[in-house]
Amino acid sequence: MRLFHSNSWRMLAALLWLVLAGLRPAIADAPAKVYVVLWFDTEDYILPASDDAALHVAEFLTHEGIRATFKVVGEKARALERRGRQDVIAALKKHEIGYHANFHSVQPTPAMYLSDLGWDEGVAEFDRRERPGFEDVKRIFGVAPSCYGQPGSSWGPQSYGAMRKWGMQVYLDAGSHVRLRDEPYYYCGILNLYKLAYQLRANLGGAKDLEEAEQKFLGARKHLLAEGGGVVSTFYHPCEFVHKQFWDGVNFKNGANPPRERWQVPPTKSPEESKAAYDILENYVRFMKRFPEVEFITATQAAKLYRDKARGRKFTPDDIKSIATAVTVDVSFQKQDDYALAASEVFVLLNGYVAQRAAGNIPESLILDSTPYGSSEPVTPRSAAVTTDGSQFSRTASKQGRIPTSVWLGSQAVPPEMYLNALAKVTLELLDGKSLPETVALQPAKLAAAAHVAEDSARLWGWVIFPRGFRAPAMMELAKRQAWTLKPAILDRSDK
Ligand SMILES: [Zn+2]
């Protein structure tokens, strides 16, 4: 019985180890996790069978104990109400509700009507056209939608200004208008899950699609765990399980805009084909679920995990010093310890510091309450340095609010990038105990962060619903100016 004896000792030791491991005080980092954001663009208000598809998917996930995010179109919510589908509404309500535009594909779609508008007009126009749908989704589902994502590739930066007015925290979609290392980022003060390295799904064609998706997921899981955890974004449309062709392609392709009475229903799948499609989704979800480190999260949970730690933080003079030190003529975001700052946030912090010092105060700390937007109008670049005196520089500092198109040093206008760079130098001198310099030289500088915003191109607007040849160069320039607000979103790995 020696063998048994030795085995039981081993078992006891293993048990003791387990107990001690459990009692170990929580250390800084929790085990790495793979967070799967599973979302459904719930948009088809033409084909009634898509209501049943939404019901089927929502009930399956509820049964699996998984909460997904259903981004609902305003007209879809109203259609469910008109058709008396309280059952569908109740099933979706068990998940998180997001928003996916008022009419989705009825012309003109957001990128089109935003394409020739500036910032303020665009925000107002998006709010005017899309808020009624937001309000309807909120009324019908009894909850304010937590996130927004555009129809097709119909993206526009001004939508972020409206989202902030509506109190939304997350932009949830898939596209390439803005991308930052293919990881989550903040843009215009909103968390974006948009262009991600791991945007995975099992296509609904057959067994081979499932097999392929499972392999891809395994690869993503391996990489994310090695990196300390991260996000996989997976999306479907409930209508995909019942149609053979998208509801909007049938009606609104290439700029078409028929009246409601001429809307056509799309060709549908047979019950067998639908079942095969559901099987793929269900098997794929169960496959992901079986890994202990996989956690399904909603948009709101993502906002918590990627919470902006700069917001509300008290910045000490030491913090201000490291922030000012990191500013260069290539104006961009910066990462400090456990938080990141967008260039516009660096601008208000440093400007606030200099303005206070100029007023004779020595601030103990500065607080950042929100992300100021970028310049609303095109900035005229300057290729030569500009000189001003310290008094003028400090008087200018006392007058800044959001990132201006031009910063006026008395009668001289300079781009905000140039001003920020000089601001950093003046801040460092003041922090070193020196007084305001006699003269301040402002060097040419550029908004380097704008490189993360796509150039206008035909590919960017490849959605079939756009009229052929649609382009939006002025709007993408505006989007580049909003790169003042861009910064990485940092995953909170602390054990809670
Ligand atoms: Zn859509």
CSV table of C-alpha atoms and ligand atoms in Angstrom, one decimal:
chain,number,residue,atom,x,y,z
A,1,MET,CA,0.0,0.0,0.0
A,2,ARG,CA,3.0,2.3,-0.2
A,3,LEU,CA,1.9,3.5,-3.5
A,4,PHE,CA,-1.5,4.5,-2.2
A,5,HIS,CA,0.2,6.1,0.8
A,6,SER,CA,2.5,8.3,-1.3
A,7,ASN,CA,-0.4,9.2,-3.7
A,8,SER,CA,-2.6,10.4,-0.8
A,9,TRP,CA,0.2,12.6,0.4
A,10,ARG,CA,0.6,14.1,-3.0
A,11,MET,CA,-3.1,14.6,-3.1
A,12,LEU,CA,-3.1,16.3,0.3
A,13,ALA,CA,-0.2,18.5,-0.8
A,14,ALA,CA,-2.1,19.5,-4.0
A,15,LEU,CA,-5.2,20.3,-1.9
A,16,LEU,CA,-3.2,22.4,0.5
A,17,TRP,CA,-1.7,24.3,-2.4
A,18,LEU,CA,-5.1,24.9,-3.8
A,19,VAL,CA,-6.4,26.2,-0.5
A,20,LEU,CA,-3.4,28.5,-0.1
A,21,ALA,CA,-3.7,29.7,-3.6
A,22,GLY,CA,-7.3,30.6,-2.9
A,23,LEU,CA,-6.3,32.5,0.3
A,24,ARG,CA,-3.5,34.3,-1.4
A,25,PRO,CA,-4.2,38.1,-1.1
A,26,ALA,CA,-5.5,39.6,-4.4
A,27,ILE,CA,-2.5,40.8,-6.3
A,28,ALA,CA,-2.5,43.6,-8.8
A,29,ASP,CA,-3.3,41.7,-12.0
A,30,ALA,CA,-6.2,39.4,-12.5
A,31,PRO,CA,-5.7,36.4,-14.8
A,32,ALA,CA,-5.8,37.4,-18.5
A,33,LYS,CA,-9.2,37.2,-20.1
A,34,VAL,CA,-10.6,37.0,-23.6
A,35,TYR,CA,-13.6,39.4,-23.7
A,36,VAL,CA,-16.1,38.6,-26.5
A,37,VAL,CA,-18.3,41.5,-27.4
A,38,LEU,CA,-21.2,39.7,-29.3
A,39,TRP,CA,-23.4,42.2,-31.1
A,40,PHE,CA,-26.4,42.0,-33.4
A,41,ASP,CA,-27.4,44.8,-35.8
A,42,THR,CA,-31.1,44.5,-35.6
A,43,GLU,CA,-32.2,46.5,-38.5
A,44,ASP,CA,-34.5,44.7,-41.0
A,45,TYR,CA,-37.9,46.3,-40.7
A,46,ILE,CA,-39.2,45.0,-44.0
A,47,LEU,CA,-39.1,41.2,-43.7
A,48,PRO,CA,-41.3,40.1,-40.8
A,49,ALA,CA,-39.5,36.8,-40.5
A,50,SER,CA,-36.4,38.8,-39.3
A,51,ASP,CA,-38.5,39.5,-36.1
A,52,ASP,CA,-38.6,35.8,-35.4
A,53,ALA,CA,-34.9,35.5,-36.1
A,54,ALA,CA,-34.2,38.2,-33.5
A,55,LEU,CA,-36.4,36.3,-31.0
A,56,HIS,CA,-34.6,33.0,-31.8
A,57,VAL,CA,-31.1,34.4,-31.3
A,58,ALA,CA,-32.0,36.4,-28.2
A,59,GLU,CA,-33.7,33.4,-26.6
A,60,PHE,CA,-30.8,31.1,-27.4
A,61,LEU,CA,-28.3,33.4,-25.8
A,62,THR,CA,-30.5,33.9,-22.7
A,63,HIS,CA,-30.7,30.2,-22.4
A,64,GLU,CA,-26.8,30.0,-22.6
A,65,GLY,CA,-26.6,32.7,-19.9
A,66,ILE,CA,-24.9,35.1,-22.3
A,67,ARG,CA,-25.8,38.8,-22.7
A,68,ALA,CA,-25.3,40.2,-26.1
A,69,THR,CA,-25.7,43.8,-27.4
A,70,PHE,CA,-28.6,44.3,-29.9
A,71,LYS,CA,-28.2,47.6,-31.8
A,72,VAL,CA,-31.7,48.3,-32.8
A,73,VAL,CA,-32.8,50.6,-35.7
A,74,GLY,CA,-35.5,53.2,-34.8
A,75,GLU,CA,-37.8,52.0,-37.6
A,76,LYS,CA,-37.2,48.3,-36.5
A,77,ALA,CA,-38.3,49.2,-33.0
A,78,ARG,CA,-41.5,50.9,-34.4
A,79,ALA,CA,-42.1,47.9,-36.7
A,80,LEU,CA,-42.0,45.5,-33.8
A,81,GLU,CA,-44.4,47.7,-31.9
A,82,ARG,CA,-46.8,47.9,-34.9
A,83,ARG,CA,-46.7,44.2,-35.5
A,84,GLY,CA,-47.5,43.6,-31.8
A,85,ARG,CA,-44.2,41.7,-31.3
A,86,GLN,CA,-44.1,42.2,-27.5
A,87,ASP,CA,-42.5,38.8,-27.4
A,88,VAL,CA,-39.5,39.9,-29.4
A,89,ILE,CA,-39.2,43.2,-27.5
A,90,ALA,CA,-39.3,41.3,-24.2
A,91,ALA,CA,-36.6,38.7,-25.4
A,92,LEU,CA,-34.3,41.5,-26.7
A,93,LYS,CA,-34.7,43.5,-23.4
A,94,LYS,CA,-33.0,40.7,-21.5
A,95,HIS,CA,-29.8,41.8,-23.4
A,96,GLU,CA,-28.2,45.2,-23.8
A,97,ILE,CA,-29.9,47.6,-26.2
A,98,GLY,CA,-27.8,49.8,-28.5
A,99,TYR,CA,-28.8,52.0,-31.4
A,100,HIS,CA,-28.2,51.6,-35.1
A,101,ALA,CA,-29.7,54.8,-36.8
A,102,ASN,CA,-33.3,55.8,-37.3
A,103,PHE,CA,-33.9,54.4,-40.8
A,104,HIS,CA,-30.5,52.8,-41.6
A,105,SER,CA,-30.6,52.7,-45.4
A,106,VAL,CA,-33.2,55.2,-46.4
A,107,GLN,CA,-31.4,57.9,-48.4
A,108,PRO,CA,-29.5,60.0,-47.5
A,109,THR,CA,-27.6,57.9,-44.9
A,110,PRO,CA,-25.5,59.6,-42.2
A,111,ALA,CA,-22.2,59.9,-44.1
A,112,MET,CA,-24.0,61.6,-47.0
A,113,TYR,CA,-25.9,64.2,-45.1
A,114,LEU,CA,-22.8,64.9,-42.9
A,115,SER,CA,-20.3,65.0,-45.8
A,116,ASP,CA,-20.7,68.7,-46.5
A,117,LEU,CA,-21.3,69.9,-43.0
A,118,GLY,CA,-18.8,71.3,-40.4
A,119,TRP,CA,-18.7,70.1,-36.8
A,120,ASP,CA,-21.4,72.1,-35.1
A,121,GLU,CA,-23.9,71.9,-38.0
A,122,GLY,CA,-23.1,68.2,-38.5
A,123,VAL,CA,-23.7,67.4,-34.8
A,124,ALA,CA,-27.0,69.3,-34.9
A,125,GLU,CA,-28.1,67.6,-38.1
A,126,PHE,CA,-27.2,64.1,-36.9
A,127,ASP,CA,-29.1,64.9,-33.7
A,128,ARG,CA,-32.1,66.3,-35.7
A,129,ARG,CA,-32.4,63.2,-37.9
A,130,GLU,CA,-31.3,60.4,-35.6
A,131,ARG,CA,-32.6,61.4,-32.2
A,132,PRO,CA,-36.2,60.6,-32.9
A,133,GLY,CA,-35.2,56.9,-33.5
A,134,PHE,CA,-33.0,56.9,-30.4
A,135,GLU,CA,-36.0,58.2,-28.4
A,136,ASP,CA,-38.3,55.5,-29.9
A,137,VAL,CA,-35.9,52.7,-29.1
A,138,LYS,CA,-35.7,54.1,-25.6
A,139,ARG,CA,-39.4,54.3,-25.2
A,140,ILE,CA,-40.2,50.9,-26.8
A,141,PHE,CA,-37.4,49.0,-24.9
A,142,GLY,CA,-37.7,51.1,-21.7
A,143,VAL,CA,-34.0,51.7,-21.6
A,144,ALA,CA,-31.6,54.2,-23.2
A,145,PRO,CA,-29.5,52.6,-25.9
A,146,SER,CA,-26.0,52.2,-24.6
A,147,CYS,CA,-24.0,52.5,-27.8
A,148,TYR,CA,-24.2,53.5,-31.5
A,149,GLY,CA,-22.8,52.2,-34.7
A,150,GLN,CA,-23.4,53.4,-38.2
A,151,PRO,CA,-25.4,51.7,-41.0
A,152,GLY,CA,-23.0,50.1,-43.4
A,153,SER,CA,-19.9,52.2,-43.7
A,154,SER,CA,-21.9,55.4,-43.4
A,155,TRP,CA,-19.7,56.9,-40.7
A,156,GLY,CA,-19.2,60.5,-39.8
A,157,PRO,CA,-17.3,62.2,-37.0
A,158,GLN,CA,-20.1,64.5,-36.1
A,159,SER,CA,-22.2,61.6,-34.8
A,160,TYR,CA,-19.8,61.5,-31.8
A,161,GLY,CA,-20.9,65.0,-30.8
A,162,ALA,CA,-24.5,63.9,-30.8
A,163,MET,CA,-23.8,60.7,-28.9
A,164,ARG,CA,-22.2,62.7,-26.2
A,165,LYS,CA,-25.3,64.8,-25.9
A,166,TRP,CA,-27.4,61.7,-25.7
A,167,GLY,CA,-25.1,60.3,-22.9
A,168,MET,CA,-23.7,57.4,-24.9
A,169,GLN,CA,-20.3,56.1,-24.0
A,170,VAL,CA,-19.5,53.5,-26.7
A,171,TYR,CA,-19.2,53.4,-30.5
A,172,LEU,CA,-19.6,49.8,-31.4
A,173,ASP,CA,-19.2,48.7,-35.1
A,174,ALA,CA,-16.7,47.5,-37.6
A,175,GLY,CA,-14.9,49.8,-40.0
A,176,SER,CA,-11.7,51.5,-40.8
A,177,HIS,CA,-12.3,55.2,-40.8
A,178,VAL,CA,-10.2,55.6,-37.6
A,179,ARG,CA,-7.9,52.9,-36.4
A,180,LEU,CA,-5.3,52.8,-33.6
A,181,ARG,CA,-3.1,49.7,-33.7
A,182,ASP,CA,-6.3,47.7,-34.2
A,183,GLU,CA,-7.2,48.0,-30.6
A,184,PRO,CA,-9.9,49.8,-28.7
A,185,TYR,CA,-9.4,53.6,-28.5
A,186,TYR,CA,-11.0,56.8,-27.4
A,187,TYR,CA,-12.1,59.3,-30.1
A,188,CYS,CA,-14.1,62.4,-29.3
A,189,GLY,CA,-14.4,61.3,-25.7
A,190,ILE,CA,-16.1,58.0,-26.6
A,191,LEU,CA,-14.8,54.4,-26.4
A,192,ASN,CA,-14.5,52.9,-29.8
A,193,LEU,CA,-14.7,49.2,-30.5
A,194,TYR,CA,-14.3,49.7,-34.2
A,195,LYS,CA,-11.2,48.5,-36.1
A,196,LEU,CA,-10.0,45.5,-34.0
A,197,ALA,CA,-7.4,42.9,-34.7
A,198,TYR,CA,-9.8,40.2,-33.7
A,199,GLN,CA,-13.1,40.8,-35.5
A,200,LEU,CA,-14.2,37.2,-35.9
A,201,ARG,CA,-17.3,35.3,-36.9
A,202,ALA,CA,-18.4,32.0,-38.2
A,203,ASN,CA,-19.9,32.6,-41.6
A,204,LEU,CA,-23.3,31.0,-42.1
A,205,GLY,CA,-22.4,28.9,-45.2
A,206,GLY,CA,-21.7,25.5,-43.7
A,207,ALA,CA,-19.6,23.2,-41.5
A,208,LYS,CA,-16.4,24.5,-43.1
A,209,ASP,CA,-17.1,28.1,-42.0
A,210,LEU,CA,-17.6,26.9,-38.4
A,211,GLU,CA,-14.4,24.9,-38.4
A,212,GLU,CA,-12.4,27.9,-39.9
A,213,ALA,CA,-13.9,30.3,-37.3
A,214,GLU,CA,-13.0,28.0,-34.4
A,215,GLN,CA,-9.4,27.9,-35.6
A,216,LYS,CA,-9.3,31.7,-35.9
A,217,PHE,CA,-10.7,32.0,-32.5
A,218,LEU,CA,-8.1,29.7,-31.0
A,219,GLY,CA,-5.4,31.8,-32.6
A,220,ALA,CA,-6.9,35.0,-31.3
A,221,ARG,CA,-7.3,33.5,-27.8
A,222,LYS,CA,-3.7,32.5,-27.7
A,223,HIS,CA,-2.5,36.0,-28.8
A,224,LEU,CA,-4.8,37.9,-26.4
A,225,LEU,CA,-3.9,35.7,-23.4
A,226,ALA,CA,-0.2,36.3,-24.2
A,227,GLU,CA,-0.8,40.0,-24.3
A,228,GLY,CA,-2.6,40.0,-20.9
A,229,GLY,CA,-6.1,39.9,-22.3
A,230,GLY,CA,-8.2,41.8,-24.7
A,231,VAL,CA,-11.3,41.9,-26.9
A,232,VAL,CA,-12.8,39.9,-29.7
A,233,SER,CA,-15.6,41.5,-31.6
A,234,THR,CA,-18.2,39.3,-33.1
A,235,PHE,CA,-21.3,40.5,-35.0
A,236,TYR,CA,-24.3,39.2,-36.9
A,237,HIS,CA,-27.6,40.5,-38.1
A,238,PRO,CA,-30.7,38.6,-37.0
A,239,CYS,CA,-32.0,38.9,-40.6
A,240,GLU,CA,-29.0,36.9,-42.0
A,241,PHE,CA,-30.6,33.7,-40.5
A,242,VAL,CA,-33.8,34.1,-42.6
A,243,HIS,CA,-32.9,36.0,-45.8
A,244,LYS,CA,-30.9,35.2,-48.9
A,245,GLN,CA,-30.2,38.8,-49.5
A,246,PHE,CA,-30.1,41.9,-47.3
A,247,TRP,CA,-33.4,43.7,-47.0
A,248,ASP,CA,-31.8,47.1,-47.9
A,249,GLY,CA,-29.8,45.9,-50.9
A,250,VAL,CA,-33.1,44.9,-52.5
A,251,ASN,CA,-34.5,48.4,-52.0
A,252,PHE,CA,-31.9,51.1,-51.6
A,253,LYS,CA,-28.9,49.9,-53.6
A,254,ASN,CA,-26.7,52.5,-55.3
A,255,GLY,CA,-28.6,55.5,-54.0
A,256,ALA,CA,-32.1,54.2,-54.8
A,257,ASN,CA,-34.8,55.5,-52.6
A,258,PRO,CA,-38.3,54.1,-53.4
A,259,PRO,CA,-41.3,55.2,-51.4
A,260,ARG,CA,-42.5,52.9,-48.6
A,261,GLU,CA,-45.4,51.4,-50.6
A,262,ARG,CA,-42.8,50.1,-53.1
A,263,TRP,CA,-40.5,48.4,-50.6
A,264,GLN,CA,-39.9,44.8,-51.6
A,265,VAL,CA,-39.3,41.9,-49.2
A,266,PRO,CA,-36.0,40.1,-49.9
A,267,PRO,CA,-35.8,36.4,-50.9
A,268,THR,CA,-35.8,34.1,-47.9
A,269,LYS,CA,-34.1,31.0,-46.7
A,270,SER,CA,-36.0,27.7,-46.5
A,271,PRO,CA,-36.6,26.5,-42.9
A,272,GLU,CA,-33.8,23.9,-43.3
A,273,GLU,CA,-31.4,26.6,-44.5
A,274,SER,CA,-32.3,28.8,-41.5
A,275,LYS,CA,-31.8,25.9,-39.1
A,276,ALA,CA,-28.4,25.3,-40.6
A,277,ALA,CA,-27.5,28.9,-40.1
A,278,TYR,CA,-28.7,29.0,-36.5
A,279,ASP,CA,-26.7,25.8,-35.8
A,280,ILE,CA,-23.5,27.5,-36.9
A,281,LEU,CA,-24.0,30.5,-34.6
A,282,GLU,CA,-25.1,28.3,-31.7
A,283,ASN,CA,-22.2,25.9,-32.1
A,284,TYR,CA,-19.7,28.7,-32.5
A,285,VAL,CA,-21.0,30.5,-29.4
A,286,ARG,CA,-20.9,27.3,-27.4
A,287,PHE,CA,-17.3,26.6,-28.6
A,288,MET,CA,-16.2,30.0,-27.3
A,289,LYS,CA,-18.1,29.7,-24.1
A,290,ARG,CA,-16.3,26.5,-23.0
A,291,PHE,CA,-13.0,28.2,-22.4
A,292,PRO,CA,-12.8,29.3,-18.7
A,293,GLU,CA,-11.0,32.6,-19.5
A,294,VAL,CA,-13.6,33.6,-22.1
A,295,GLU,CA,-16.1,36.2,-20.9
A,296,PHE,CA,-19.0,37.6,-23.0
A,297,ILE,CA,-19.4,41.3,-22.4
A,298,THR,CA,-21.8,44.0,-23.5
A,299,ALA,CA,-20.9,47.6,-24.7
A,300,THR,CA,-21.5,48.9,-21.2
A,301,GLN,CA,-19.2,46.3,-19.6
A,302,ALA,CA,-16.5,47.2,-22.2
A,303,ALA,CA,-16.9,50.9,-21.2
A,304,LYS,CA,-16.1,49.8,-17.6
A,305,LEU,CA,-13.2,47.6,-18.5
A,306,TYR,CA,-11.7,50.3,-20.7
A,307,ARG,CA,-12.7,53.2,-18.4
A,308,ASP,CA,-10.8,56.4,-19.1
A,309,LYS,CA,-8.6,56.8,-16.1
A,310,ALA,CA,-7.6,60.4,-17.1
A,311,ARG,CA,-11.1,61.7,-16.6
A,312,GLY,CA,-11.6,63.1,-13.1
A,313,ARG,CA,-8.0,62.4,-12.2
A,314,LYS,CA,-6.1,65.0,-10.2
A,315,PHE,CA,-2.9,65.9,-12.1
A,316,THR,CA,-0.1,67.0,-9.7
A,317,PRO,CA,2.8,69.3,-10.8
A,318,ASP,CA,4.9,66.1,-11.3
A,319,ASP,CA,2.3,64.7,-13.6
A,320,ILE,CA,2.1,68.0,-15.5
A,321,LYS,CA,5.9,67.9,-15.8
A,322,SER,CA,5.9,64.4,-17.4
A,323,ILE,CA,3.0,65.4,-19.7
A,324,ALA,CA,4.8,68.6,-20.9
A,325,THR,CA,8.0,66.7,-21.4
A,326,ALA,CA,6.3,64.3,-23.7
A,327,VAL,CA,5.0,67.0,-26.1
A,328,THR,CA,6.9,67.3,-29.4
A,329,VAL,CA,6.3,69.1,-32.7
A,330,ASP,CA,4.5,65.9,-33.8
A,331,VAL,CA,1.4,66.5,-31.8
A,332,SER,CA,-0.3,63.3,-30.6
A,333,PHE,CA,-1.7,61.3,-27.7
A,334,GLN,CA,0.5,60.1,-24.9
A,335,LYS,CA,0.5,57.2,-22.5
A,336,GLN,CA,1.5,57.8,-18.9
A,337,ASP,CA,1.5,55.0,-16.2
A,338,ASP,CA,-2.1,53.7,-16.2
A,339,TYR,CA,-3.7,56.4,-18.2
A,340,ALA,CA,-3.6,57.9,-21.7
A,341,LEU,CA,-4.2,61.5,-22.8
A,342,ALA,CA,-5.4,62.8,-26.1
A,343,ALA,CA,-3.6,65.8,-27.5
A,344,SER,CA,-6.7,68.0,-26.8
A,345,GLU,CA,-6.5,66.9,-23.1
A,346,VAL,CA,-2.8,67.7,-23.0
A,347,PHE,CA,-3.7,71.1,-24.5
A,348,VAL,CA,-6.3,72.0,-21.8
A,349,LEU,CA,-4.1,70.7,-18.9
A,350,LEU,CA,-1.0,72.7,-19.9
A,351,ASN,CA,-3.0,75.7,-20.9
A,352,GLY,CA,-4.8,75.6,-17.6
A,353,TYR,CA,-1.5,75.4,-15.8
A,354,VAL,CA,0.1,78.3,-17.6
A,355,ALA,CA,-3.1,80.4,-17.3
A,356,GLN,CA,-3.2,79.8,-13.5
A,357,ARG,CA,0.5,80.6,-13.1
A,358,ALA,CA,0.0,83.8,-15.1
A,359,ALA,CA,-2.8,84.7,-12.8
A,360,GLY,CA,-0.4,84.4,-9.8
A,361,ASN,CA,-1.7,81.0,-8.6
A,362,ILE,CA,0.4,77.9,-8.0
A,363,PRO,CA,-2.1,75.0,-8.6
A,364,GLU,CA,-1.7,71.9,-6.4
A,365,SER,CA,-3.5,69.9,-9.0
A,366,LEU,CA,-5.6,70.1,-12.1
A,367,ILE,CA,-8.6,68.1,-13.0
A,368,LEU,CA,-9.7,66.9,-16.4
A,369,ASP,CA,-13.4,66.6,-16.7
A,370,SER,CA,-13.9,65.9,-20.4
A,371,THR,CA,-12.2,65.7,-23.7
A,372,PRO,CA,-12.3,69.0,-25.7
A,373,TYR,CA,-13.1,68.5,-29.4
A,374,GLY,CA,-10.6,69.3,-32.2
A,375,SER,CA,-10.6,72.4,-34.4
A,376,SER,CA,-13.9,72.8,-36.2
A,377,GLU,CA,-12.4,74.6,-39.3
A,378,PRO,CA,-9.4,73.8,-41.4
A,379,VAL,CA,-6.2,75.1,-39.8
A,380,THR,CA,-3.8,77.2,-41.9
A,381,PRO,CA,-0.4,75.6,-41.5
A,382,ARG,CA,2.7,77.8,-40.8
A,383,SER,CA,6.1,76.7,-42.0
A,384,ALA,CA,8.1,79.4,-40.2
A,385,ALA,CA,8.6,80.0,-36.4
A,386,VAL,CA,6.7,82.8,-34.8
A,387,THR,CA,7.8,84.9,-31.8
A,388,THR,CA,5.8,86.6,-29.2
A,389,ASP,CA,6.4,88.0,-25.7
A,390,GLY,CA,5.7,86.2,-22.5
A,391,SER,CA,3.0,88.6,-21.5
A,392,GLN,CA,1.1,88.1,-24.7
A,393,PHE,CA,1.5,84.3,-24.4
A,394,SER,CA,0.0,84.2,-21.0
A,395,ARG,CA,-2.9,86.6,-21.9
A,396,THR,CA,-3.6,84.2,-24.8
A,397,ALA,CA,-3.5,81.2,-22.5
A,398,SER,CA,-6.3,82.7,-20.3
A,399,LYS,CA,-8.7,82.7,-23.3
A,400,GLN,CA,-8.6,79.1,-24.6
A,401,GLY,CA,-11.6,76.8,-24.5
A,402,ARG,CA,-11.9,74.0,-27.0
A,403,ILE,CA,-9.1,73.5,-29.5
A,404,PRO,CA,-9.4,76.6,-31.7
A,405,THR,CA,-8.9,76.8,-35.4
A,406,SER,CA,-6.3,79.5,-34.7
A,407,VAL,CA,-4.7,80.6,-31.5
A,408,TRP,CA,-4.4,84.4,-31.5
A,409,LEU,CA,-1.2,85.9,-30.0
A,410,GLY,CA,-2.6,89.4,-30.2
A,411,SER,CA,-2.8,90.0,-33.9
A,412,GLN,CA,-0.8,86.9,-34.9
A,413,ALA,CA,-2.6,83.7,-35.6
A,414,VAL,CA,-0.9,80.3,-35.1
A,415,PRO,CA,-2.2,76.8,-35.5
A,416,PRO,CA,-3.1,75.1,-32.2
A,417,GLU,CA,-0.3,72.5,-32.7
A,418,MET,CA,2.3,75.2,-32.7
A,419,TYR,CA,0.8,76.8,-29.7
A,420,LEU,CA,0.7,73.5,-27.8
A,421,ASN,CA,4.3,72.8,-28.4
A,422,ALA,CA,5.3,76.3,-27.0
A,423,LEU,CA,2.9,75.8,-24.1
A,424,ALA,CA,4.8,72.7,-23.1
A,425,LYS,CA,8.1,74.6,-23.1
A,426,VAL,CA,6.7,77.4,-21.0
A,427,THR,CA,5.1,75.0,-18.6
A,428,LEU,CA,8.4,73.3,-18.0
A,429,GLU,CA,10.2,76.6,-17.4
A,430,LEU,CA,7.5,77.6,-14.9
A,431,LEU,CA,7.7,74.2,-13.2
A,432,ASP,CA,11.5,74.7,-12.9
A,433,GLY,CA,10.8,77.8,-10.8
A,434,LYS,CA,11.5,80.3,-13.6
A,435,SER,CA,9.3,83.2,-14.3
A,436,LEU,CA,7.4,83.7,-17.6
A,437,PRO,CA,10.0,84.1,-20.3
A,438,GLU,CA,10.5,87.4,-22.0
A,439,THR,CA,10.0,86.0,-25.4
A,440,VAL,CA,8.4,82.8,-26.6
A,441,ALA,CA,9.3,81.2,-29.9
A,442,LEU,CA,6.7,79.0,-31.5
A,443,GLN,CA,8.0,76.3,-33.8
A,444,PRO,CA,6.0,74.8,-36.7
A,445,ALA,CA,4.2,71.6,-35.6
A,446,LYS,CA,1.7,69.2,-37.0
A,447,LEU,CA,-1.1,67.0,-35.8
A,448,ALA,CA,0.7,63.6,-36.1
A,449,ALA,CA,-2.3,61.8,-34.6
A,450,ALA,CA,-4.3,62.5,-37.8
A,451,ALA,CA,-2.3,59.7,-39.5
A,452,HIS,CA,-4.7,57.3,-37.6
A,453,VAL,CA,-7.7,58.7,-39.5
A,454,ALA,CA,-8.2,57.3,-43.0
A,455,GLU,CA,-7.8,59.4,-46.1
A,456,ASP,CA,-10.9,59.7,-48.1
A,457,SER,CA,-11.0,56.9,-50.7
A,458,ALA,CA,-13.5,54.9,-52.8
A,459,ARG,CA,-12.8,51.9,-50.5
A,460,LEU,CA,-14.0,53.7,-47.4
A,461,TRP,CA,-17.4,54.2,-48.9
A,462,GLY,CA,-17.8,50.8,-50.5
A,463,TRP,CA,-21.2,50.1,-49.0
A,464,VAL,CA,-23.7,49.1,-51.7
A,465,ILE,CA,-26.3,51.5,-50.5
A,466,PHE,CA,-24.2,54.6,-51.3
A,467,PRO,CA,-24.7,56.1,-54.8
A,468,ARG,CA,-21.8,55.1,-57.0
A,469,GLY,CA,-18.8,57.3,-56.6
A,470,PHE,CA,-19.7,58.8,-53.2
A,471,ARG,CA,-16.8,60.5,-51.5
A,472,ALA,CA,-16.4,62.7,-48.5
A,473,PRO,CA,-13.0,64.4,-48.5
A,474,ALA,CA,-14.0,67.5,-46.5
A,475,MET,CA,-15.6,65.3,-43.8
A,476,MET,CA,-12.5,63.1,-43.5
A,477,GLU,CA,-10.4,66.2,-43.1
A,478,LEU,CA,-12.8,67.2,-40.3
A,479,ALA,CA,-12.3,63.7,-38.9
A,480,LYS,CA,-8.5,64.2,-39.0
A,481,ARG,CA,-8.9,67.4,-37.0
A,482,GLN,CA,-10.8,65.4,-34.4
A,483,ALA,CA,-7.6,63.2,-34.0
A,484,TRP,CA,-6.9,65.8,-31.3
A,485,THR,CA,-9.2,63.6,-29.2
A,486,LEU,CA,-7.7,60.3,-30.2
A,487,LYS,CA,-5.9,58.1,-27.6
A,488,PRO,CA,-5.6,54.4,-26.8
A,489,ALA,CA,-8.1,52.8,-24.5
A,490,ILE,CA,-6.3,50.9,-21.7
A,491,LEU,CA,-7.7,47.6,-20.4
A,492,ASP,CA,-8.2,47.6,-16.6
A,493,ARG,CA,-6.4,44.5,-15.5
A,494,SER,CA,-6.8,45.1,-11.8
A,495,ASP,CA,-8.5,42.3,-9.8
A,496,LYS,CA,-11.9,43.5,-8.6
B,1,ZN,ZN,-26.6,47.7,-40.3
